[in-house]
Short mmCIF file of C-alpha atoms and ligand atoms in Angstrom, two decimals:
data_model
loop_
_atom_site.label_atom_id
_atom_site.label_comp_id
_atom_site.label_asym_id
_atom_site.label_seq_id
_atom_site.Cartn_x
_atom_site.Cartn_y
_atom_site.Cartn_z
CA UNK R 21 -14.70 27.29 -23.28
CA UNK R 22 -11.83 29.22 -25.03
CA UNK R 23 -8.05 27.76 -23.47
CA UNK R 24 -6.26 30.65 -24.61
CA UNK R 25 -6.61 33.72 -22.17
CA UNK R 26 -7.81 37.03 -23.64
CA UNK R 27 -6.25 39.80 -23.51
CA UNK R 28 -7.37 42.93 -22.50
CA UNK R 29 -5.56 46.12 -23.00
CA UNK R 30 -7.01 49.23 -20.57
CA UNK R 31 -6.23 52.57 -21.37
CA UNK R 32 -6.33 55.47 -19.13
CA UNK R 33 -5.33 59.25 -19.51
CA UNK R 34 -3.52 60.62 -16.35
CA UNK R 35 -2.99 64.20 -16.09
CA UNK R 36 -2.38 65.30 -12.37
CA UNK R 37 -3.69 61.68 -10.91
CA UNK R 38 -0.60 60.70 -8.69
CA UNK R 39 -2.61 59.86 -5.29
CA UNK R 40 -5.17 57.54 -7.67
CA UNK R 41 -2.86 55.38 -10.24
CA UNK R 42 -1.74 53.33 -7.46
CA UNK R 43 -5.14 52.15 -5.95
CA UNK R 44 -6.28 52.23 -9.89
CA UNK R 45 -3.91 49.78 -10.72
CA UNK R 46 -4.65 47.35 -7.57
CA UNK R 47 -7.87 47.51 -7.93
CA UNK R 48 -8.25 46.30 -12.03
CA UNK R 49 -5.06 44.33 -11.66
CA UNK R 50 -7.78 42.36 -8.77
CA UNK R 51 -10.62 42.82 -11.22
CA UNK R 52 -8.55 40.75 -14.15
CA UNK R 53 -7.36 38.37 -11.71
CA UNK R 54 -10.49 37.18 -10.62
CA UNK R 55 -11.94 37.03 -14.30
CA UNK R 56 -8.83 35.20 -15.09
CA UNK R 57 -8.35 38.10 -17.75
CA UNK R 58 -4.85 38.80 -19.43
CA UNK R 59 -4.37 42.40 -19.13
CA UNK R 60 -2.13 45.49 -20.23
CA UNK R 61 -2.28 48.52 -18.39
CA UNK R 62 -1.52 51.59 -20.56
CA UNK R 63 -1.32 55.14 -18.93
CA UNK R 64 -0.76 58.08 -20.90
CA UNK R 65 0.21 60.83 -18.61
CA UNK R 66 -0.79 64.18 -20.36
CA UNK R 67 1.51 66.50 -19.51
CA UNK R 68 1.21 65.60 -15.61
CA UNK R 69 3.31 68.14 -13.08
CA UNK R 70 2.56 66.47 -10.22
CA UNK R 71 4.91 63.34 -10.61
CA UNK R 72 2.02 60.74 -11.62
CA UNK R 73 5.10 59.84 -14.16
CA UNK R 74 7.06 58.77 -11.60
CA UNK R 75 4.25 56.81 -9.64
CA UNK R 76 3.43 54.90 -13.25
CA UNK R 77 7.33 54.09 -13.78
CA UNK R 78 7.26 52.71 -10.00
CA UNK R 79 3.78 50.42 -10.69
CA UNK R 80 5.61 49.36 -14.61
CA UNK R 81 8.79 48.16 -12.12
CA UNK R 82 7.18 45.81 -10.47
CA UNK R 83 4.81 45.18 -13.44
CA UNK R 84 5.53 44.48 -17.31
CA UNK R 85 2.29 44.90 -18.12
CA UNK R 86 2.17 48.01 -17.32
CA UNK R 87 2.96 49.90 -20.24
CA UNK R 88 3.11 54.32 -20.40
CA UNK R 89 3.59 56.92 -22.77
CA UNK R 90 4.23 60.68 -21.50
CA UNK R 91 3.62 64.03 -23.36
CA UNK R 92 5.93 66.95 -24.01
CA UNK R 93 2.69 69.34 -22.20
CA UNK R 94 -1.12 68.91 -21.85
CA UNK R 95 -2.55 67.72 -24.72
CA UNK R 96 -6.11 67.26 -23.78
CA UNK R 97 -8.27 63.88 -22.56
CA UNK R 98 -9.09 62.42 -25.79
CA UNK R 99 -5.91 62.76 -27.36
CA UNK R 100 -4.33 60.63 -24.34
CA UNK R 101 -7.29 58.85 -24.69
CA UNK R 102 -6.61 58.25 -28.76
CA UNK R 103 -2.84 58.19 -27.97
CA UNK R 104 -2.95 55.27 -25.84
CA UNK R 105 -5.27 53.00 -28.23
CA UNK R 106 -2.78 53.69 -30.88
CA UNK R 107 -0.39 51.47 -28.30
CA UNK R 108 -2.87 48.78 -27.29
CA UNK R 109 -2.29 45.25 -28.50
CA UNK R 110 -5.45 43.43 -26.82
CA UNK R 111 -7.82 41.78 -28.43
CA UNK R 112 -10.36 44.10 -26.37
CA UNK R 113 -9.76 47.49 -25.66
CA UNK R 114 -11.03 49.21 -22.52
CA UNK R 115 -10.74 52.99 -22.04
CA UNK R 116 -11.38 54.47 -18.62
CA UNK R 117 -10.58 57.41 -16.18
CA UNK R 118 -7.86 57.41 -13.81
CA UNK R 119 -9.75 58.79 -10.82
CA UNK R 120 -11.54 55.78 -10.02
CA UNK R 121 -15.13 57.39 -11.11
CA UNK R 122 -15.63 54.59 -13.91
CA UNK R 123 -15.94 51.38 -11.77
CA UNK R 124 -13.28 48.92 -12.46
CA UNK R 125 -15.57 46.14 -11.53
CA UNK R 126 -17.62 46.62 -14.12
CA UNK R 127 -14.84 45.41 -16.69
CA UNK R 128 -16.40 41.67 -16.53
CA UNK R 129 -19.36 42.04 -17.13
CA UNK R 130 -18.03 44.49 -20.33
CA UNK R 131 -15.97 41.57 -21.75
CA UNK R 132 -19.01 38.71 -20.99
CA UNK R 133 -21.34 41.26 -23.08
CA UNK R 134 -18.20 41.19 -26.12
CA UNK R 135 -17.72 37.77 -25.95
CA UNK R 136 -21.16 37.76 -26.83
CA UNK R 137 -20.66 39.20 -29.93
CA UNK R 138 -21.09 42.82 -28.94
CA UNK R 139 -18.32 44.81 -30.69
CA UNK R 140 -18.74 48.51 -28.85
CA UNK R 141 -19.63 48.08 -24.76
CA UNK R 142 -20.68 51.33 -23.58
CA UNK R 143 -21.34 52.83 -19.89
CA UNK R 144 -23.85 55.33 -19.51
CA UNK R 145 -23.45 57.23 -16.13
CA UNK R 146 -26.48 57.77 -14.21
CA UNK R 147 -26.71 61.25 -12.54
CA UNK R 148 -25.37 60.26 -9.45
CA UNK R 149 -22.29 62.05 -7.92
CA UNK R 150 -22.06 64.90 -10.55
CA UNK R 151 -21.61 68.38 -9.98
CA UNK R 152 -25.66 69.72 -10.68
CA UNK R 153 -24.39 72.63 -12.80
CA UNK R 154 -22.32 70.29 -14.84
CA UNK R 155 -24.76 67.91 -15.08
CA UNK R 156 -27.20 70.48 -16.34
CA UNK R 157 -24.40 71.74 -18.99
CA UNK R 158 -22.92 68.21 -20.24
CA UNK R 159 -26.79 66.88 -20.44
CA UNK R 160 -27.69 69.95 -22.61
CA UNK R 161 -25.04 69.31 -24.70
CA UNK R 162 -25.73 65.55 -24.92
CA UNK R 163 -29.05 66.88 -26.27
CA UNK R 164 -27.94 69.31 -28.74
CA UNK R 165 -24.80 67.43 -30.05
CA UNK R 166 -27.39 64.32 -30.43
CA UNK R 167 -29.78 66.40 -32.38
CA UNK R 168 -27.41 68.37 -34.80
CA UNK R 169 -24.75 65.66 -34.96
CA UNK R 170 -27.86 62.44 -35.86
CA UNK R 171 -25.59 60.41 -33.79
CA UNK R 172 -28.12 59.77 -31.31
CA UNK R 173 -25.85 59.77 -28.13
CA UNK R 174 -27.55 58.68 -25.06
CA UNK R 175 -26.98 60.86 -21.60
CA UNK R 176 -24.46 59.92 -19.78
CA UNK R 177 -21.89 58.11 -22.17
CA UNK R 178 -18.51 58.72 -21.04
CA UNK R 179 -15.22 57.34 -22.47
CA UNK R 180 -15.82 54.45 -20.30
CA UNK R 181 -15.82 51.86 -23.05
CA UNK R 182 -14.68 48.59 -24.37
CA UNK R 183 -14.30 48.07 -27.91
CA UNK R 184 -13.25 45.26 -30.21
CA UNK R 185 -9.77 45.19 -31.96
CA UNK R 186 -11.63 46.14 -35.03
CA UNK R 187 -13.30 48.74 -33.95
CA UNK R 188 -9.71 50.16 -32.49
CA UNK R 189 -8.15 49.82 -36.08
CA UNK R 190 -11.23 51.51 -37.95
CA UNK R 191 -10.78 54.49 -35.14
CA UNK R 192 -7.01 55.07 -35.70
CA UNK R 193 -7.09 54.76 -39.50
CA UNK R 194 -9.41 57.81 -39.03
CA UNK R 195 -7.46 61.12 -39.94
CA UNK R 196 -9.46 64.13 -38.42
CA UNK R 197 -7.19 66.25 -35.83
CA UNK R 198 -10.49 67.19 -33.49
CA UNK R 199 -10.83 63.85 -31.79
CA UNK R 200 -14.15 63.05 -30.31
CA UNK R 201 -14.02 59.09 -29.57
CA UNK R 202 -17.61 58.88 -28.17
CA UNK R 203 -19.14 60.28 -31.65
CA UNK R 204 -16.18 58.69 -33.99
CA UNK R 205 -17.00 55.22 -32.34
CA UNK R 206 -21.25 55.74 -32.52
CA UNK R 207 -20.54 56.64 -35.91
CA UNK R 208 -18.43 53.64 -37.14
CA UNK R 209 -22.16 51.40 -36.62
CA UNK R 210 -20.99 47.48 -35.68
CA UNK R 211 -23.11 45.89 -32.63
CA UNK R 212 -23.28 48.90 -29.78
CA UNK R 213 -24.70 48.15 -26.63
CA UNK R 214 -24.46 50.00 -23.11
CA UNK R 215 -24.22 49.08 -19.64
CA UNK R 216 -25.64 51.99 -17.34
CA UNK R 217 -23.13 52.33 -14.02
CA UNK R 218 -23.27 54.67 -10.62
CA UNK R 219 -20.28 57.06 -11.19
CA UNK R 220 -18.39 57.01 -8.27
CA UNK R 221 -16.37 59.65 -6.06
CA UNK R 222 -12.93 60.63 -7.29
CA UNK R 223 -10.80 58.44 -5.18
CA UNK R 224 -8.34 61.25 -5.00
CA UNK R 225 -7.23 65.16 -6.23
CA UNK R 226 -9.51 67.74 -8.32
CA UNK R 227 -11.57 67.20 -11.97
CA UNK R 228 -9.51 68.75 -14.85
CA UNK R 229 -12.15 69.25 -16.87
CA UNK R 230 -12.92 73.27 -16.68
CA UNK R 231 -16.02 74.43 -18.47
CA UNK R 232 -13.78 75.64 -21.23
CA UNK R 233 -12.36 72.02 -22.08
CA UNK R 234 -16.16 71.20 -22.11
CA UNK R 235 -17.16 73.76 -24.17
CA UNK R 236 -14.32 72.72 -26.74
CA UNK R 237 -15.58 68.88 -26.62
CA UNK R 238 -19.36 69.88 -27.25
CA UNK R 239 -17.70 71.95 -30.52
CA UNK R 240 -16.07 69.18 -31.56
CA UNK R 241 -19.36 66.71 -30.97
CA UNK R 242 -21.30 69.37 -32.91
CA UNK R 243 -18.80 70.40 -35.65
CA UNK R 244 -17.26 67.03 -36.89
CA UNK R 245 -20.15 65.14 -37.97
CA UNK R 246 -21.59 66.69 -41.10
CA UNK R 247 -22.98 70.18 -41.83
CA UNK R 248 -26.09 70.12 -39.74
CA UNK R 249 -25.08 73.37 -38.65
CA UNK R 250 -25.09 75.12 -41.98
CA UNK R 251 -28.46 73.41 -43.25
CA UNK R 252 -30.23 74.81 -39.94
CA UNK R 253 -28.75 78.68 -40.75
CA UNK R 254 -29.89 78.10 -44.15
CA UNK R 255 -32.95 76.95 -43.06
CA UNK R 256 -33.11 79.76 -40.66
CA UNK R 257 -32.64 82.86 -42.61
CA UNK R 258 -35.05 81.26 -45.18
CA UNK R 259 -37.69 81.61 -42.68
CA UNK R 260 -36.49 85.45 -41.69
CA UNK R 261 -36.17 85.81 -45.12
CA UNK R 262 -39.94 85.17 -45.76
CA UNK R 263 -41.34 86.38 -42.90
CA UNK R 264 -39.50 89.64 -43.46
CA UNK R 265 -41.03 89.79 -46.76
CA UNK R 266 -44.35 89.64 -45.91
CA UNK R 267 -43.86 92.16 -43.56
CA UNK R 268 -42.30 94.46 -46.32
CA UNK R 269 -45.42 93.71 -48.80
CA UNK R 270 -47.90 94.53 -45.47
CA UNK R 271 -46.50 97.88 -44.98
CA UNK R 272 -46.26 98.66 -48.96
CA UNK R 273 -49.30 98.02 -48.63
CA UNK R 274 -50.77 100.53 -46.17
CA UNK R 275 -48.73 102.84 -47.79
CA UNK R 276 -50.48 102.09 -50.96
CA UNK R 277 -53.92 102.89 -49.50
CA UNK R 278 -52.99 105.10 -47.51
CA UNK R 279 -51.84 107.54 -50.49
CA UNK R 280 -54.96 106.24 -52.31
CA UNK R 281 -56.88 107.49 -49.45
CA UNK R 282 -58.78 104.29 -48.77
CA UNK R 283 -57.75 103.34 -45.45
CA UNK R 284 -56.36 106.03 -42.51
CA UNK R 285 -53.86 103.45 -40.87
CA UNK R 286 -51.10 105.74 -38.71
CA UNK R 287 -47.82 103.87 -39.60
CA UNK R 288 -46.16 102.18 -37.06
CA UNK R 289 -43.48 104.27 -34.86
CA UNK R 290 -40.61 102.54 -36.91
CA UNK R 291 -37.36 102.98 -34.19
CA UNK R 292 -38.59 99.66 -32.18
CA UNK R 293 -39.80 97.29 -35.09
CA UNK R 294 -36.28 98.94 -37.05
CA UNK R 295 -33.72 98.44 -34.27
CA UNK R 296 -35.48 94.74 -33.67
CA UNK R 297 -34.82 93.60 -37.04
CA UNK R 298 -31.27 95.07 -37.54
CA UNK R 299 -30.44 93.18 -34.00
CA UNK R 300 -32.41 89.93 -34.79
CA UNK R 301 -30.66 90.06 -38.95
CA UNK R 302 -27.37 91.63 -36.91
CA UNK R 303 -26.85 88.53 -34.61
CA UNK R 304 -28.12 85.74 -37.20
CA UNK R 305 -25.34 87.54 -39.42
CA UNK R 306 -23.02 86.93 -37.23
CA UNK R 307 -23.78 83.05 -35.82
CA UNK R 308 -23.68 82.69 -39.58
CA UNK R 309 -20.23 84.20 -40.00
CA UNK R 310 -19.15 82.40 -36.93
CA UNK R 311 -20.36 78.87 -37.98
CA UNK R 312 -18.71 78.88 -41.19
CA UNK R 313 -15.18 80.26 -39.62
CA UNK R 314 -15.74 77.51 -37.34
CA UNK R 315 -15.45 75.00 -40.47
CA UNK R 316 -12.67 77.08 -41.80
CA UNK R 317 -11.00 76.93 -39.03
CA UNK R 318 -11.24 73.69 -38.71
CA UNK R 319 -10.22 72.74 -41.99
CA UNK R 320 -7.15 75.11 -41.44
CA UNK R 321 -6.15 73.21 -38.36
CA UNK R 322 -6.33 69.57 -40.42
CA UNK R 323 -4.57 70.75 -43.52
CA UNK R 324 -1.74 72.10 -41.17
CA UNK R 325 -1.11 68.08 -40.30
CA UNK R 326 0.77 68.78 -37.05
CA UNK R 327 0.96 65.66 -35.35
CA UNK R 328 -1.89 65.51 -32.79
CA UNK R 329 0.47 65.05 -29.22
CA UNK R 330 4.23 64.75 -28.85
CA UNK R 331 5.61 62.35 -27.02
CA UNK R 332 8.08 62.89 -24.41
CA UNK R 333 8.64 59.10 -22.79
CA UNK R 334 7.89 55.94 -23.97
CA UNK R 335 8.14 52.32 -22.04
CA UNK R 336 8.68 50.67 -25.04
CA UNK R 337 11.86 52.73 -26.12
CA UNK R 338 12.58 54.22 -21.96
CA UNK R 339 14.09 57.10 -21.56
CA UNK R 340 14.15 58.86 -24.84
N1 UDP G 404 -7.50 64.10 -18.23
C1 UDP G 404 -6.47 64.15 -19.14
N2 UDP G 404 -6.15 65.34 -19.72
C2 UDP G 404 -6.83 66.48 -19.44
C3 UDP G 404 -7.92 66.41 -18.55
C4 UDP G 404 -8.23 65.19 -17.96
O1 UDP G 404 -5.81 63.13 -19.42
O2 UDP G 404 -6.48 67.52 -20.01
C5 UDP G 404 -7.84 62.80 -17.60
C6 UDP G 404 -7.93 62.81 -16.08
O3 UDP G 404 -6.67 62.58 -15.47
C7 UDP G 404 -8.91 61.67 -15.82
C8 UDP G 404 -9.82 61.75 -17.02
O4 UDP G 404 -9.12 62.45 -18.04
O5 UDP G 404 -8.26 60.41 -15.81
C9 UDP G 404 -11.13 62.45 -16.71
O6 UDP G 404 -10.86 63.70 -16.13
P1 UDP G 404 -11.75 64.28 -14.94
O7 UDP G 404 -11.88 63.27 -13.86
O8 UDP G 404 -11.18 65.58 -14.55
O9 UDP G 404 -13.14 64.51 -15.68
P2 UDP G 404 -14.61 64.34 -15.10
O10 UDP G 404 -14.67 63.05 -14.36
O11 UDP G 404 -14.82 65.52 -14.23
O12 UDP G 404 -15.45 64.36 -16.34
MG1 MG G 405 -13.38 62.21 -13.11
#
């Protein structure tokens, strides 16, 4: 159909992958091959201590499409991630793990469905091959962030994506510091469709993602897509607010008849309904305080306009 080859850049974040990138690297070099694909390979090691670095220069040697960028320290998964678009000169971006977990073989079938027109191919992982108490956790959040977020995120949808050269240029034209690429690219509209995969096994080494790094990702899902937050604690203390009331006018009013000497109601004990209500008011109080220093904070962090990584190496200028 089309004579002149695309070109397909793949991204991947590395941080502590040494024993994968090799295999990695085979295996969608193979993949391209056989779906006579032009490719880039673009690792972004994130602060690696393990040598994946050196592993990367050795693949890059023997390869020039193999391209890398290295951080000063850990940076975090989608900065790499957002990091290595910003280098990626295909006219279809794929971003994927480095541990072998997203399916390399799948990248056909992703760039059959965009030469179809379809400018964001997603993945949605079926449960397979998780860790149940992580499931549990990243499928909760799924839920939540969908709800409060009105992104409408399915389960399951990983950074395991291809997206169109337009779609890369509308992501890194987008300023916010708290990247999170899965809600930034649902967001942006454009033709979406996903592909559900099995997750594999890690080929090799440990997950890096602690529950704290997830916990930080679901903020950023929640936090950086509107106020939904503050509408529901508005919308929350004006129910308190009225049931609270109609409490207060209930016992006025026993007190009322009860000093008319209509009605011979004892009044309630007080110490349970009293320390209920200043716990229930004492905790909204303080979700509320902790919401809105959660959008301070964040708007401290983006006026501060640090740059988001540093970089340490470079291919394209080696051996800074
Ligand atoms: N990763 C990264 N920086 C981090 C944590 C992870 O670049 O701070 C990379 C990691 O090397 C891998 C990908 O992000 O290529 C996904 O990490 P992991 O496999 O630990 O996540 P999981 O599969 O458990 O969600
Ligand atoms: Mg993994």
């Amino acid at each position: 159909m089309t004579e002149k080859k695309t070109r397909i850049s793949i991204v991947f974040p590395v941080f502590n992958e040494k024993d994968n990138i090799e295999e990695l690297y085979n295996q969608v070099r193979e993949v391209c091959h056989q779906a006579n694909l032009d490719y880039e390979m673009i690792f972004v090691d994130d602060g690696s201590s393990d040598g994946s670095l050196d592993v990367v220069k050795k693949v890059r040697a023997a390869d020039p499409n193999v391209r890398y960028l290295s951080f000063s320290r850990n940076f975090g998964h989608q900065v790499a991630l957002f990091a290595g678009l910003g280098k990626a000169e295909g006219d279809a971006i794929i971003t994927m793990d480095a541990d072998l977990q997203h399916p390399p073989s799948l990248i056909p079938e992703m760039v059959k469905r965009w030469r179809e027109g379809v400018d964001v191919v997603y993945t949605t992982k079926q449960d397979a091959n998780i860790d149940p108490i992580k499931g549990f956790i990243v499928r909760a959040s799924y839920w939540f962030i969908s709800k409060i977020s009105g992104l409408s995120l399915e389960f399951g949808q990983s950074d395991f994506r291809l997206i169109d050269k337009k779609i890369l240029k509308l992501i890194l034209d987008m300023p916010e510091c708290h990247k999170f690429l899965r809600g930034q690219v649902r967001w942006l509209g454009f033709r979406q469709e996903g592909i559900p995969y099995n997750v594999e096994k890690r080929h090799a080494g440990k997950p890096k993602f602690s529950y704290r790094s997830l916990y930080h990702l679901a903020l950023d899902g929640i936090f950086s897509f509107g106020r939904y937050p503050l509408h529901l604690i508005m919308l929350f203390s004006l129910i308190i607010f009225f049931f609270s009331s109609l409490y207060l006018m209930i016992v006025i009013g026993i007190w009322i008849l009860k000093i008319l000497r209509i009605v011979r109601i004892p009044m309630p004990p007080g110490w349970t309904d009293l320390i209920m209500a200043v716990c229930f008011l004492g905790s909204v109080q303080l979700m509320a305080v902790g919401v809105l220093g959660e959008y301070v904070g964040r708007i401290y962090e983006q006026t501060k306009k640090r740059p988001i990584f540093i970089v340490k190496e470079d291919s394209a200028k080696e051996n800074i």
